[in-house]
Amino acid sequence: MVAAVDARSADGTATGRDWRPIVQALEKLLDANRVMRRKEELLVYECDGLSSYRQRPAVVTLPKTTEEVAAVVRFCHEQEIPFVTRGAGTGLSGGALPIEECVLIVTTCMQQILDIDYDNQRVVVQPGVINNWITQAVSGAGFYYAPDPSSQLACSIGGNVAENSGGVHCLKYGVTTNHVLGLKLVLPNGDVVDIGGAVAEMPGFDLTGVVVGSEGTLGIVTEVTLRILKSAESVQVLLADFTSVEAAGGAVSDIIQAGIIPAGMEMMDNFSLNAVEDTVATNCYP
Ligand SMILES: Cc1cc2nc3c(=O)[nH]c(=O)nc-3n(C[C@H](O)[C@H](O)[C@H](O)COP(=O)(O)OP(=O)(O)OC[C@H]3O[C@@H](n4cnc5c(N)ncnc54)[C@H](O)[C@@H]3O)c2cc1C
């Protein structure tokens, strides 16, 4: 692996930094196969969902534990090497976009659900766990995880925490910040801190609220304690047909004004409905 490394950046341009000893040091901190430096290995990491911006990282690391994340971050801090965190890379704001000559720390090897506590309605997960896996893991016992970004089949909990993600059900149940109880965080110097806890209202400052939505700028989340909810006993779906977007919008206001908070409301205009029909031909819309 080290033999493939030279003092050039991934796209072949000369750089001021000699990456060979850096890669060797990182390979001592992680397994060699979890440190990537070859151009073809780095290609996939050059952008997130905002693909009009691209920058290949110098090195990609794939830690598995808090200790490994802390070791990589501490090393980068000591060597003054910039680093960027990446979850599943579905973000639309360029948060996981590498900066030039950086180490990218990717959480896709941190995918364990560490604890499920039904009595206290909470789970503890590693940041690379995919959003939808939590509901899959607890639905058999009658629970679910409420924040449901439409990317929930692919996006990671670490990314959800960093972006304070939400989805259709957030109208009634709130966004990610309303469901994060506690976090383990690796600070930019490699120190590890626990903030929040196992219950919603902890004494002291709401540091969890500060970190959720901070787009990865305050540290790397390595463990998340999340609230899970009891699944509804029954679910009713209502489809209504309107002749204009304005009329549909007015109905949304009327429903909320009447004090009714549905689990979710979604609106599709005629153009979108026709596009769906042209593709999947459900023949179920009026
Ligand atoms: C088709 C599609 C639909 C989408 N729908 C929605 C939607 O309905 N609602 C919504 O809110 N978003 C939506 N998104 C945006 C995106 O999926 C969310 O922002 C998601 O939370 C990003 O998760 P990720 O794992 O892909 O994070 P990434 O894209 O990998 O990273 C996003 C940010 O999080 C940081 N980060 C990642 N992991 C950590 C960590 N462990 N610790 C600290 N920082 C970290 C990164 O540095 C970056 O700043 C959608 C995206 C797509 C492509």
PDB file of N, CA and C in Angstrom, residues 4 27 31 66 103 113 169 179 202 241 258 270 272:
ATOM      1  N   ALA A   4       2.556   2.477  -3.220  1.00  0.00           N
ATOM      2  CA  ALA A   4       1.781   3.202  -4.234  1.00  0.00           C
ATOM      3  C   ALA A   4       1.756   4.712  -3.961  1.00  0.00           C
ATOM      4  N   GLU A  27      -1.410   4.063   8.810  1.00  0.00           N
ATOM      5  CA  GLU A  27      -1.561   2.604   8.708  1.00  0.00           C
ATOM      6  C   GLU A  27      -1.200   1.900  10.015  1.00  0.00           C
ATOM      7  N   ASP A  31      -5.831  -0.536  10.376  1.00  0.00           N
ATOM      8  CA  ASP A  31      -5.281  -1.565   9.480  1.00  0.00           C
ATOM      9  C   ASP A  31      -4.894  -0.884   8.168  1.00  0.00           C
ATOM     10  N   THR A  66     -14.391   4.611  18.385  1.00  0.00           N
ATOM     11  CA  THR A  66     -14.096   5.954  18.899  1.00  0.00           C
ATOM     12  C   THR A  66     -12.592   6.125  19.074  1.00  0.00           C
ATOM     13  N   VAL A 103      -7.109  14.824   5.085  1.00  0.00           N
ATOM     14  CA  VAL A 103      -7.435  13.430   5.414  1.00  0.00           C
ATOM     15  C   VAL A 103      -8.951  13.375   5.571  1.00  0.00           C
ATOM     16  N   ILE A 113     -25.228  -1.181  15.886  1.00  0.00           N
ATOM     17  CA  ILE A 113     -26.226  -0.749  16.868  1.00  0.00           C
ATOM     18  C   ILE A 113     -25.745  -1.331  18.188  1.00  0.00           C
ATOM     19  N   HIS A 169     -42.370  13.069   8.609  1.00  0.00           N
ATOM     20  CA  HIS A 169     -42.932  12.906   9.952  1.00  0.00           C
ATOM     21  C   HIS A 169     -42.505  13.978  10.950  1.00  0.00           C
ATOM     22  N   HIS A 179     -34.663  14.184  18.976  1.00  0.00           N
ATOM     23  CA  HIS A 179     -34.572  12.748  19.234  1.00  0.00           C
ATOM     24  C   HIS A 179     -33.178  12.301  19.675  1.00  0.00           C
ATOM     25  N   MET A 202     -31.180  16.993  30.678  1.00  0.00           N
ATOM     26  CA  MET A 202     -30.021  16.862  31.557  1.00  0.00           C
ATOM     27  C   MET A 202     -29.717  18.226  32.184  1.00  0.00           C
ATOM     28  N   ASP A 241     -57.745  15.566  -3.667  1.00  0.00           N
ATOM     29  CA  ASP A 241     -57.468  16.104  -4.999  1.00  0.00           C
ATOM     30  C   ASP A 241     -57.866  17.581  -5.037  1.00  0.00           C
ATOM     31  N   ALA A 258     -57.088  24.045  12.601  1.00  0.00           N
ATOM     32  CA  ALA A 258     -58.132  23.296  13.318  1.00  0.00           C
ATOM     33  C   ALA A 258     -57.546  22.492  14.482  1.00  0.00           C
ATOM     34  N   ASN A 270     -49.356  18.816 -10.358  1.00  0.00           N
ATOM     35  CA  ASN A 270     -49.755  18.028 -11.520  1.00  0.00           C
ATOM     36  C   ASN A 270     -48.562  17.512 -12.321  1.00  0.00           C
ATOM     37  N   SER A 272     -45.542  16.809 -11.221  1.00  0.00           N
ATOM     38  CA  SER A 272     -44.879  15.702 -10.513  1.00  0.00           C
ATOM     39  C   SER A 272     -45.723  14.424 -10.608  1.00  0.00           C
TER      40      SER A 272
END
